[in-house]
C-alpha cells in the first residue's frame, strides 16, 4: 500500500513580516532544524529610521519552504518561510 505523509495543521506555521520592507539577512536554510524563538531572518522595514527586525520561529521544527531571497521587497501578506514540526504526522494510505 502506498502512503502519503502530511504535517498536522496545528504543527506548522507560515512566517510573515509585521511590516513592509526588504529581506536583509536569512539565518536558516531549507531542511534545517530550528528551535522556538530562534531568529529565522531579518527584515529592514520600509520606514526611514527604523531598525532591523528579527523574525523568530513560532515553533520548533524544520524549515520546509523558503519563499524569499536577499533584498526582496515584502509586505505583511508575504509568506516568507514555512516551519513544520515532524514529531507527529498524519499518514494516509
PDB file of N, CA and C in Angstrom:
ATOM      1  N   UNK A   1       0.844  -1.165   0.000  1.00  0.00           N
ATOM      2  CA  UNK A   1       0.000   0.000   0.000  1.00  0.00           C
ATOM      3  C   UNK A   1       0.896   1.237   0.000  1.00  0.00           C
ATOM      4  N   UNK A   2       0.580   2.183  -0.824  1.00  0.00           N
ATOM      5  CA  UNK A   2       1.291   3.458  -0.839  1.00  0.00           C
ATOM      6  C   UNK A   2       0.685   4.379   0.213  1.00  0.00           C
ATOM      7  N   UNK A   3       1.511   5.275   0.717  1.00  0.00           N
ATOM      8  CA  UNK A   3       1.028   6.226   1.714  1.00  0.00           C
ATOM      9  C   UNK A   3       1.569   7.618   1.452  1.00  0.00           C
ATOM     10  N   UNK A   4       0.876   8.592   1.994  1.00  0.00           N
ATOM     11  CA  UNK A   4       1.296   9.990   1.906  1.00  0.00           C
ATOM     12  C   UNK A   4       1.451  10.510   3.331  1.00  0.00           C
ATOM     13  N   UNK A   5       2.623  11.088   3.620  1.00  0.00           N
ATOM     14  CA  UNK A   5       2.889  11.643   4.941  1.00  0.00           C
ATOM     15  C   UNK A   5       2.612  13.147   4.888  1.00  0.00           C
ATOM     16  N   UNK A   6       1.790  13.638   5.825  1.00  0.00           N
ATOM     17  CA  UNK A   6       1.431  15.057   5.876  1.00  0.00           C
ATOM     18  C   UNK A   6       1.702  15.609   7.271  1.00  0.00           C
ATOM     19  N   UNK A   7       2.070  16.879   7.319  1.00  0.00           N
ATOM     20  CA  UNK A   7       2.202  17.561   8.604  1.00  0.00           C
ATOM     21  C   UNK A   7       0.812  17.877   9.138  1.00  0.00           C
ATOM     22  N   UNK A   8       0.656  17.806  10.449  1.00  0.00           N
ATOM     23  CA  UNK A   8      -0.606  18.190  11.067  1.00  0.00           C
ATOM     24  C   UNK A   8      -0.748  19.713  10.997  1.00  0.00           C
ATOM     25  N   UNK A   9      -1.946  20.226  10.696  1.00  0.00           N
ATOM     26  CA  UNK A   9      -2.135  21.680  10.579  1.00  0.00           C
ATOM     27  C   UNK A   9      -1.704  22.457  11.815  1.00  0.00           C
ATOM     28  N   UNK A  10      -1.918  21.902  13.000  1.00  0.00           N
ATOM     29  CA  UNK A  10      -1.551  22.610  14.230  1.00  0.00           C
ATOM     30  C   UNK A  10      -0.056  22.525  14.529  1.00  0.00           C
ATOM     31  N   UNK A  11       0.703  21.831  13.675  1.00  0.00           N
ATOM     32  CA  UNK A  11       2.144  21.690  13.880  1.00  0.00           C
ATOM     33  C   UNK A  11       2.943  22.297  12.719  1.00  0.00           C
ATOM     34  N   UNK A  12       2.355  23.298  12.072  1.00  0.00           N
ATOM     35  CA  UNK A  12       3.073  24.017  11.026  1.00  0.00           C
ATOM     36  C   UNK A  12       2.726  25.498  11.090  1.00  0.00           C
ATOM     37  N   UNK A  13       3.637  26.324  10.572  1.00  0.00           N
ATOM     38  CA  UNK A  13       3.431  27.772  10.653  1.00  0.00           C
ATOM     39  C   UNK A  13       3.956  28.462   9.399  1.00  0.00           C
ATOM     40  N   UNK A  14       3.201  29.450   8.934  1.00  0.00           N
ATOM     41  CA  UNK A  14       3.650  30.349   7.878  1.00  0.00           C
ATOM     42  C   UNK A  14       4.301  31.550   8.548  1.00  0.00           C
ATOM     43  N   UNK A  15       5.493  31.910   8.120  1.00  0.00           N
ATOM     44  CA  UNK A  15       6.230  33.020   8.710  1.00  0.00           C
ATOM     45  C   UNK A  15       6.016  34.261   7.849  1.00  0.00           C
ATOM     46  N   UNK A  16       5.566  35.352   8.470  1.00  0.00           N
ATOM     47  CA  UNK A  16       5.331  36.615   7.771  1.00  0.00           C
ATOM     48  C   UNK A  16       6.033  37.749   8.509  1.00  0.00           C
ATOM     49  N   UNK A  17       6.066  38.901   7.895  1.00  0.00           N
ATOM     50  CA  UNK A  17       6.685  40.081   8.486  1.00  0.00           C
ATOM     51  C   UNK A  17       5.609  40.993   9.076  1.00  0.00           C
ATOM     52  N   UNK A  18       5.912  41.688  10.168  1.00  0.00           N
ATOM     53  CA  UNK A  18       4.935  42.608  10.739  1.00  0.00           C
ATOM     54  C   UNK A  18       4.783  43.912   9.946  1.00  0.00           C
ATOM     55  N   UNK A  19       5.712  44.172   9.009  1.00  0.00           N
ATOM     56  CA  UNK A  19       5.685  45.443   8.276  1.00  0.00           C
ATOM     57  C   UNK A  19       6.241  45.274   6.869  1.00  0.00           C
ATOM     58  N   UNK A  20       5.975  46.253   6.016  1.00  0.00           N
ATOM     59  CA  UNK A  20       6.581  46.290   4.689  1.00  0.00           C
ATOM     60  C   UNK A  20       8.078  46.495   4.834  1.00  0.00           C
ATOM     61  N   UNK A  21       8.838  45.952   3.909  1.00  0.00           N
ATOM     62  CA  UNK A  21      10.287  46.131   3.964  1.00  0.00           C
ATOM     63  C   UNK A  21      10.988  45.262   2.946  1.00  0.00           C
ATOM     64  N   UNK A  22      12.239  44.897   3.268  1.00  0.00           N
ATOM     65  CA  UNK A  22      13.017  44.015   2.400  1.00  0.00           C
ATOM     66  C   UNK A  22      13.817  43.050   3.267  1.00  0.00           C
ATOM     67  N   UNK A  23      14.179  41.923   2.682  1.00  0.00           N
ATOM     68  CA  UNK A  23      14.935  40.896   3.394  1.00  0.00           C
ATOM     69  C   UNK A  23      16.394  41.333   3.506  1.00  0.00           C
ATOM     70  N   UNK A  24      16.889  41.481   4.743  1.00  0.00           N
ATOM     71  CA  UNK A  24      18.259  41.919   4.984  1.00  0.00           C
ATOM     72  C   UNK A  24      19.201  40.737   5.217  1.00  0.00           C
ATOM     73  N   UNK A  25      18.710  39.669   5.858  1.00  0.00           N
ATOM     74  CA  UNK A  25      19.567  38.532   6.191  1.00  0.00           C
ATOM     75  C   UNK A  25      18.699  37.294   6.392  1.00  0.00           C
ATOM     76  N   UNK A  26      19.157  36.162   5.865  1.00  0.00           N
ATOM     77  CA  UNK A  26      18.474  34.883   6.050  1.00  0.00           C
ATOM     78  C   UNK A  26      19.379  34.011   6.905  1.00  0.00           C
ATOM     79  N   UNK A  27      18.879  33.593   8.073  1.00  0.00           N
ATOM     80  CA  UNK A  27      19.695  32.877   9.056  1.00  0.00           C
ATOM     81  C   UNK A  27      19.631  31.359   8.951  1.00  0.00           C
ATOM     82  N   UNK A  28      18.648  30.818   8.247  1.00  0.00           N
ATOM     83  CA  UNK A  28      18.454  29.372   8.187  1.00  0.00           C
ATOM     84  C   UNK A  28      18.267  28.914   6.744  1.00  0.00           C
ATOM     85  N   UNK A  29      18.385  27.598   6.534  1.00  0.00           N
ATOM     86  CA  UNK A  29      18.239  27.017   5.208  1.00  0.00           C
ATOM     87  C   UNK A  29      17.110  25.993   5.210  1.00  0.00           C
ATOM     88  N   UNK A  30      16.614  25.668   4.035  1.00  0.00           N
ATOM     89  CA  UNK A  30      15.588  24.646   3.888  1.00  0.00           C
ATOM     90  C   UNK A  30      16.127  23.332   4.452  1.00  0.00           C
ATOM     91  N   UNK A  31      15.295  22.654   5.246  1.00  0.00           N
ATOM     92  CA  UNK A  31      15.681  21.387   5.840  1.00  0.00           C
ATOM     93  C   UNK A  31      16.363  21.504   7.189  1.00  0.00           C
ATOM     94  N   UNK A  32      16.722  22.727   7.576  1.00  0.00           N
ATOM     95  CA  UNK A  32      17.413  22.937   8.846  1.00  0.00           C
ATOM     96  C   UNK A  32      16.448  22.860  10.015  1.00  0.00           C
ATOM     97  N   UNK A  33      16.892  22.254  11.111  1.00  0.00           N
ATOM     98  CA  UNK A  33      16.103  22.203  12.353  1.00  0.00           C
ATOM     99  C   UNK A  33      16.216  23.545  13.049  1.00  0.00           C
ATOM    100  N   UNK A  34      15.088  24.066  13.527  1.00  0.00           N
ATOM    101  CA  UNK A  34      15.064  25.332  14.261  1.00  0.00           C
ATOM    102  C   UNK A  34      14.332  25.130  15.583  1.00  0.00           C
ATOM    103  N   UNK A  35      14.663  25.956  16.549  1.00  0.00           N
ATOM    104  CA  UNK A  35      14.015  25.933  17.854  1.00  0.00           C
ATOM    105  C   UNK A  35      13.068  27.120  17.976  1.00  0.00           C
ATOM    106  N   UNK A  36      12.041  26.973  18.779  1.00  0.00           N
ATOM    107  CA  UNK A  36      11.100  28.061  19.022  1.00  0.00           C
ATOM    108  C   UNK A  36      11.868  29.286  19.518  1.00  0.00           C
ATOM    109  N   UNK A  37      11.625  30.444  18.904  1.00  0.00           N
ATOM    110  CA  UNK A  37      12.286  31.687  19.290  1.00  0.00           C
ATOM    111  C   UNK A  37      13.566  31.972  18.532  1.00  0.00           C
ATOM    112  N   UNK A  38      14.095  30.997  17.807  1.00  0.00           N
ATOM    113  CA  UNK A  38      15.320  31.191  17.025  1.00  0.00           C
ATOM    114  C   UNK A  38      15.056  32.160  15.875  1.00  0.00           C
ATOM    115  N   UNK A  39      16.009  33.060  15.605  1.00  0.00           N
ATOM    116  CA  UNK A  39      15.861  34.009  14.502  1.00  0.00           C
ATOM    117  C   UNK A  39      15.951  33.281  13.168  1.00  0.00           C
ATOM    118  N   UNK A  40      14.928  33.473  12.327  1.00  0.00           N
ATOM    119  CA  UNK A  40      14.888  32.863  11.006  1.00  0.00           C
ATOM    120  C   UNK A  40      15.467  33.786   9.941  1.00  0.00           C
ATOM    121  N   UNK A  41      15.068  35.045  10.017  1.00  0.00           N
ATOM    122  CA  UNK A  41      15.553  36.042   9.066  1.00  0.00           C
ATOM    123  C   UNK A  41      15.403  37.430   9.653  1.00  0.00           C
ATOM    124  N   UNK A  42      16.032  38.380   8.996  1.00  0.00           N
ATOM    125  CA  UNK A  42      15.994  39.763   9.458  1.00  0.00           C
ATOM    126  C   UNK A  42      15.428  40.632   8.341  1.00  0.00           C
ATOM    127  N   UNK A  43      14.517  41.527   8.725  1.00  0.00           N
ATOM    128  CA  UNK A  43      13.836  42.402   7.769  1.00  0.00           C
ATOM    129  C   UNK A  43      14.240  43.844   8.017  1.00  0.00           C
ATOM    130  N   UNK A  44      14.504  44.565   6.934  1.00  0.00           N
ATOM    131  CA  UNK A  44      14.751  46.004   7.008  1.00  0.00           C
ATOM    132  C   UNK A  44      13.426  46.684   6.684  1.00  0.00           C
ATOM    133  N   UNK A  45      12.775  47.303   7.697  1.00  0.00           N
ATOM    134  CA  UNK A  45      11.475  47.947   7.453  1.00  0.00           C
ATOM    135  C   UNK A  45      11.585  49.085   6.433  1.00  0.00           C
ATOM    136  N   UNK A  46      10.477  49.343   5.759  1.00  0.00           N
ATOM    137  CA  UNK A  46      10.405  50.382   4.736  1.00  0.00           C
ATOM    138  C   UNK A  46      10.512  51.776   5.336  1.00  0.00           C
ATOM    139  N   UNK A  47      10.071  51.946   6.587  1.00  0.00           N
ATOM    140  CA  UNK A  47      10.051  53.256   7.220  1.00  0.00           C
ATOM    141  C   UNK A  47      11.463  53.769   7.489  1.00  0.00           C
ATOM    142  N   UNK A  48      11.739  54.993   7.125  1.00  0.00           N
ATOM    143  CA  UNK A  48      13.049  55.601   7.318  1.00  0.00           C
ATOM    144  C   UNK A  48      13.358  55.700   8.809  1.00  0.00           C
ATOM    145  N   UNK A  49      14.558  55.320   9.187  1.00  0.00           N
ATOM    146  CA  UNK A  49      14.980  55.409  10.578  1.00  0.00           C
ATOM    147  C   UNK A  49      14.622  54.204  11.428  1.00  0.00           C
ATOM    148  N   UNK A  50      13.900  53.237  10.852  1.00  0.00           N
ATOM    149  CA  UNK A  50      13.530  52.032  11.606  1.00  0.00           C
ATOM    150  C   UNK A  50      14.725  51.082  11.676  1.00  0.00           C
ATOM    151  N   UNK A  51      14.870  50.416  12.805  1.00  0.00           N
ATOM    152  CA  UNK A  51      15.948  49.437  12.942  1.00  0.00           C
ATOM    153  C   UNK A  51      15.508  48.096  12.367  1.00  0.00           C
ATOM    154  N   UNK A  52      16.475  47.226  12.138  1.00  0.00           N
ATOM    155  CA  UNK A  52      16.187  45.899  11.600  1.00  0.00           C
ATOM    156  C   UNK A  52      15.284  45.117  12.549  1.00  0.00           C
ATOM    157  N   UNK A  53      14.441  44.263  11.975  1.00  0.00           N
ATOM    158  CA  UNK A  53      13.513  43.452  12.756  1.00  0.00           C
ATOM    159  C   UNK A  53      13.868  41.979  12.561  1.00  0.00           C
ATOM    160  N   UNK A  54      14.165  41.270  13.667  1.00  0.00           N
ATOM    161  CA  UNK A  54      14.437  39.836  13.618  1.00  0.00           C
ATOM    162  C   UNK A  54      13.113  39.084  13.697  1.00  0.00           C
ATOM    163  N   UNK A  55      12.912  38.141  12.793  1.00  0.00           N
ATOM    164  CA  UNK A  55      11.689  37.340  12.766  1.00  0.00           C
ATOM    165  C   UNK A  55      12.006  35.984  13.404  1.00  0.00           C
ATOM    166  N   UNK A  56      11.374  35.677  14.559  1.00  0.00           N
ATOM    167  CA  UNK A  56      11.657  34.403  15.249  1.00  0.00           C
ATOM    168  C   UNK A  56      10.735  33.275  14.790  1.00  0.00           C
ATOM    169  N   UNK A  57      11.168  32.054  15.053  1.00  0.00           N
ATOM    170  CA  UNK A  57      10.333  30.895  14.769  1.00  0.00           C
ATOM    171  C   UNK A  57       9.277  30.746  15.861  1.00  0.00           C
ATOM    172  N   UNK A  58       8.000  30.554  15.492  1.00  0.00           N
ATOM    173  CA  UNK A  58       6.951  30.399  16.494  1.00  0.00           C
ATOM    174  C   UNK A  58       6.895  28.995  17.099  1.00  0.00           C
ATOM    175  N   UNK A  59       7.620  28.040  16.489  1.00  0.00           N
ATOM    176  CA  UNK A  59       7.636  26.680  16.997  1.00  0.00           C
ATOM    177  C   UNK A  59       8.935  25.983  16.630  1.00  0.00           C
ATOM    178  N   UNK A  60       9.230  24.894  17.312  1.00  0.00           N
ATOM    179  CA  UNK A  60      10.391  24.077  16.972  1.00  0.00           C
ATOM    180  C   UNK A  60      10.001  23.145  15.837  1.00  0.00           C
ATOM    181  N   UNK A  61      10.919  22.911  14.909  1.00  0.00           N
ATOM    182  CA  UNK A  61      10.637  22.040  13.774  1.00  0.00           C
ATOM    183  C   UNK A  61      11.687  22.212  12.702  1.00  0.00           C
ATOM    184  N   UNK A  62      11.273  22.046  11.461  1.00  0.00           N
ATOM    185  CA  UNK A  62      12.169  22.141  10.322  1.00  0.00           C
ATOM    186  C   UNK A  62      11.664  23.190   9.340  1.00  0.00           C
ATOM    187  N   UNK A  63      12.600  23.847   8.651  1.00  0.00           N
ATOM    188  CA  UNK A  63      12.243  24.790   7.592  1.00  0.00           C
ATOM    189  C   UNK A  63      11.829  23.945   6.393  1.00  0.00           C
ATOM    190  N   UNK A  64      10.550  24.018   6.016  1.00  0.00           N
ATOM    191  CA  UNK A  64      10.049  23.204   4.908  1.00  0.00           C
ATOM    192  C   UNK A  64       9.963  23.970   3.594  1.00  0.00           C
ATOM    193  N   UNK A  65       9.875  25.305   3.659  1.00  0.00           N
ATOM    194  CA  UNK A  65       9.846  26.142   2.454  1.00  0.00           C
ATOM    195  C   UNK A  65      10.502  27.479   2.750  1.00  0.00           C
ATOM    196  N   UNK A  66      11.146  28.023   1.740  1.00  0.00           N
ATOM    197  CA  UNK A  66      11.685  29.386   1.812  1.00  0.00           C
ATOM    198  C   UNK A  66      11.233  30.083   0.544  1.00  0.00           C
ATOM    199  N   UNK A  67      10.454  31.142   0.693  1.00  0.00           N
ATOM    200  CA  UNK A  67       9.839  31.805  -0.453  1.00  0.00           C
ATOM    201  C   UNK A  67      10.472  33.144  -0.802  1.00  0.00           C
ATOM    202  N   UNK A  68      11.569  33.533  -0.138  1.00  0.00           N
ATOM    203  CA  UNK A  68      12.178  34.841  -0.376  1.00  0.00           C
ATOM    204  C   UNK A  68      13.686  34.716  -0.573  1.00  0.00           C
ATOM    205  N   UNK A  69      14.272  35.778  -1.141  1.00  0.00           N
ATOM    206  CA  UNK A  69      15.721  35.876  -1.325  1.00  0.00           C
ATOM    207  C   UNK A  69      16.192  37.208  -0.754  1.00  0.00           C
ATOM    208  N   UNK A  70      17.490  37.350  -0.550  1.00  0.00           N
ATOM    209  CA  UNK A  70      18.049  38.595  -0.021  1.00  0.00           C
ATOM    210  C   UNK A  70      17.653  39.793  -0.873  1.00  0.00           C
ATOM    211  N   UNK A  71      17.259  40.867  -0.216  1.00  0.00           N
ATOM    212  CA  UNK A  71      16.908  42.103  -0.909  1.00  0.00           C
ATOM    213  C   UNK A  71      15.491  42.165  -1.441  1.00  0.00           C
ATOM    214  N   UNK A  72      14.763  41.067  -1.371  1.00  0.00           N
ATOM    215  CA  UNK A  72      13.397  41.037  -1.901  1.00  0.00           C
ATOM    216  C   UNK A  72      12.477  41.946  -1.097  1.00  0.00           C
ATOM    217  N   UNK A  73      11.637  42.703  -1.787  1.00  0.00           N
ATOM    218  CA  UNK A  73      10.627  43.535  -1.129  1.00  0.00           C
ATOM    219  C   UNK A  73       9.500  42.635  -0.644  1.00  0.00           C
ATOM    220  N   UNK A  74       8.999  42.924   0.571  1.00  0.00           N
ATOM    221  CA  UNK A  74       7.942  42.104   1.150  1.00  0.00           C
ATOM    222  C   UNK A  74       6.862  42.977   1.772  1.00  0.00           C
ATOM    223  N   UNK A  75       5.700  42.375   1.989  1.00  0.00           N
ATOM    224  CA  UNK A  75       4.585  43.003   2.697  1.00  0.00           C
ATOM    225  C   UNK A  75       4.173  42.043   3.820  1.00  0.00           C
ATOM    226  N   UNK A  76       3.324  42.487   4.735  1.00  0.00           N
ATOM    227  CA  UNK A  76       2.856  41.574   5.790  1.00  0.00           C
ATOM    228  C   UNK A  76       2.095  40.351   5.250  1.00  0.00           C
ATOM    229  N   UNK A  77       1.599  40.417   4.032  1.00  0.00           N
ATOM    230  CA  UNK A  77       0.876  39.297   3.436  1.00  0.00           C
ATOM    231  C   UNK A  77       1.806  38.257   2.818  1.00  0.00           C
ATOM    232  N   UNK A  78       3.078  38.591   2.623  1.00  0.00           N
ATOM    233  CA  UNK A  78       4.037  37.684   2.004  1.00  0.00           C
ATOM    234  C   UNK A  78       4.409  36.561   2.969  1.00  0.00           C
ATOM    235  N   UNK A  79       4.242  35.316   2.533  1.00  0.00           N
ATOM    236  CA  UNK A  79       4.698  34.175   3.340  1.00  0.00           C
ATOM    237  C   UNK A  79       6.186  34.011   3.048  1.00  0.00           C
ATOM    238  N   UNK A  80       7.019  34.274   4.058  1.00  0.00           N
ATOM    239  CA  UNK A  80       8.460  34.260   3.903  1.00  0.00           C
ATOM    240  C   UNK A  80       9.032  32.851   3.950  1.00  0.00           C
ATOM    241  N   UNK A  81       8.563  32.068   4.912  1.00  0.00           N
ATOM    242  CA  UNK A  81       9.017  30.694   5.118  1.00  0.00           C
ATOM    243  C   UNK A  81       7.877  29.886   5.703  1.00  0.00           C
ATOM    244  N   UNK A  82       8.064  28.572   5.691  1.00  0.00           N
ATOM    245  CA  UNK A  82       7.151  27.677   6.390  1.00  0.00           C
ATOM    246  C   UNK A  82       7.978  26.789   7.301  1.00  0.00           C
ATOM    247  N   UNK A  83       7.483  26.598   8.530  1.00  0.00           N
ATOM    248  CA  UNK A  83       8.132  25.745   9.515  1.00  0.00           C
ATOM    249  C   UNK A  83       7.164  24.610   9.843  1.00  0.00           C
ATOM    250  N   UNK A  84       7.694  23.391   9.926  1.00  0.00           N
ATOM    251  CA  UNK A  84       6.852  22.254  10.270  1.00  0.00           C
ATOM    252  C   UNK A  84       7.478  21.397  11.350  1.00  0.00           C
ATOM    253  N   UNK A  85       6.667  20.989  12.308  1.00  0.00           N
ATOM    254  CA  UNK A  85       7.098  20.108  13.388  1.00  0.00           C
ATOM    255  C   UNK A  85       6.758  18.680  12.977  1.00  0.00           C
ATOM    256  N   UNK A  86       7.773  17.834  12.800  1.00  0.00           N
ATOM    257  CA  UNK A  86       7.562  16.470  12.339  1.00  0.00           C
ATOM    258  C   UNK A  86       7.494  15.443  13.471  1.00  0.00           C
ATOM    259  N   UNK A  87       7.361  15.898  14.718  1.00  0.00           N
ATOM    260  CA  UNK A  87       7.302  14.959  15.835  1.00  0.00           C
ATOM    261  C   UNK A  87       6.030  14.112  15.798  1.00  0.00           C
ATOM    262  N   UNK A  88       4.976  14.617  15.175  1.00  0.00           N
ATOM    263  CA  UNK A  88       3.751  13.861  14.920  1.00  0.00           C
ATOM    264  C   UNK A  88       3.292  14.205  13.511  1.00  0.00           C
ATOM    265  N   UNK A  89       2.957  13.200  12.734  1.00  0.00           N
ATOM    266  CA  UNK A  89       2.500  13.416  11.362  1.00  0.00           C
ATOM    267  C   UNK A  89       1.262  12.571  11.103  1.00  0.00           C
ATOM    268  N   UNK A  90       0.614  12.831   9.994  1.00  0.00           N
ATOM    269  CA  UNK A  90      -0.555  12.081   9.558  1.00  0.00           C
ATOM    270  C   UNK A  90      -0.151  11.281   8.329  1.00  0.00           C
ATOM    271  N   UNK A  91      -0.432   9.979   8.327  1.00  0.00           N
ATOM    272  CA  UNK A  91      -0.123   9.121   7.166  1.00  0.00           C
ATOM    273  C   UNK A  91      -1.438   8.627   6.604  1.00  0.00           C
ATOM    274  N   UNK A  92      -1.625   8.913   5.318  1.00  0.00           N
ATOM    275  CA  UNK A  92      -2.838   8.453   4.630  1.00  0.00           C
ATOM    276  C   UNK A  92      -2.445   7.341   3.654  1.00  0.00           C
ATOM    277  N   UNK A  93      -3.178   6.240   3.712  1.00  0.00           N
ATOM    278  CA  UNK A  93      -2.859   5.103   2.847  1.00  0.00           C
ATOM    279  C   UNK A  93      -3.985   4.785   1.909  1.00  0.00           C
TER     280      UNK A  93
END
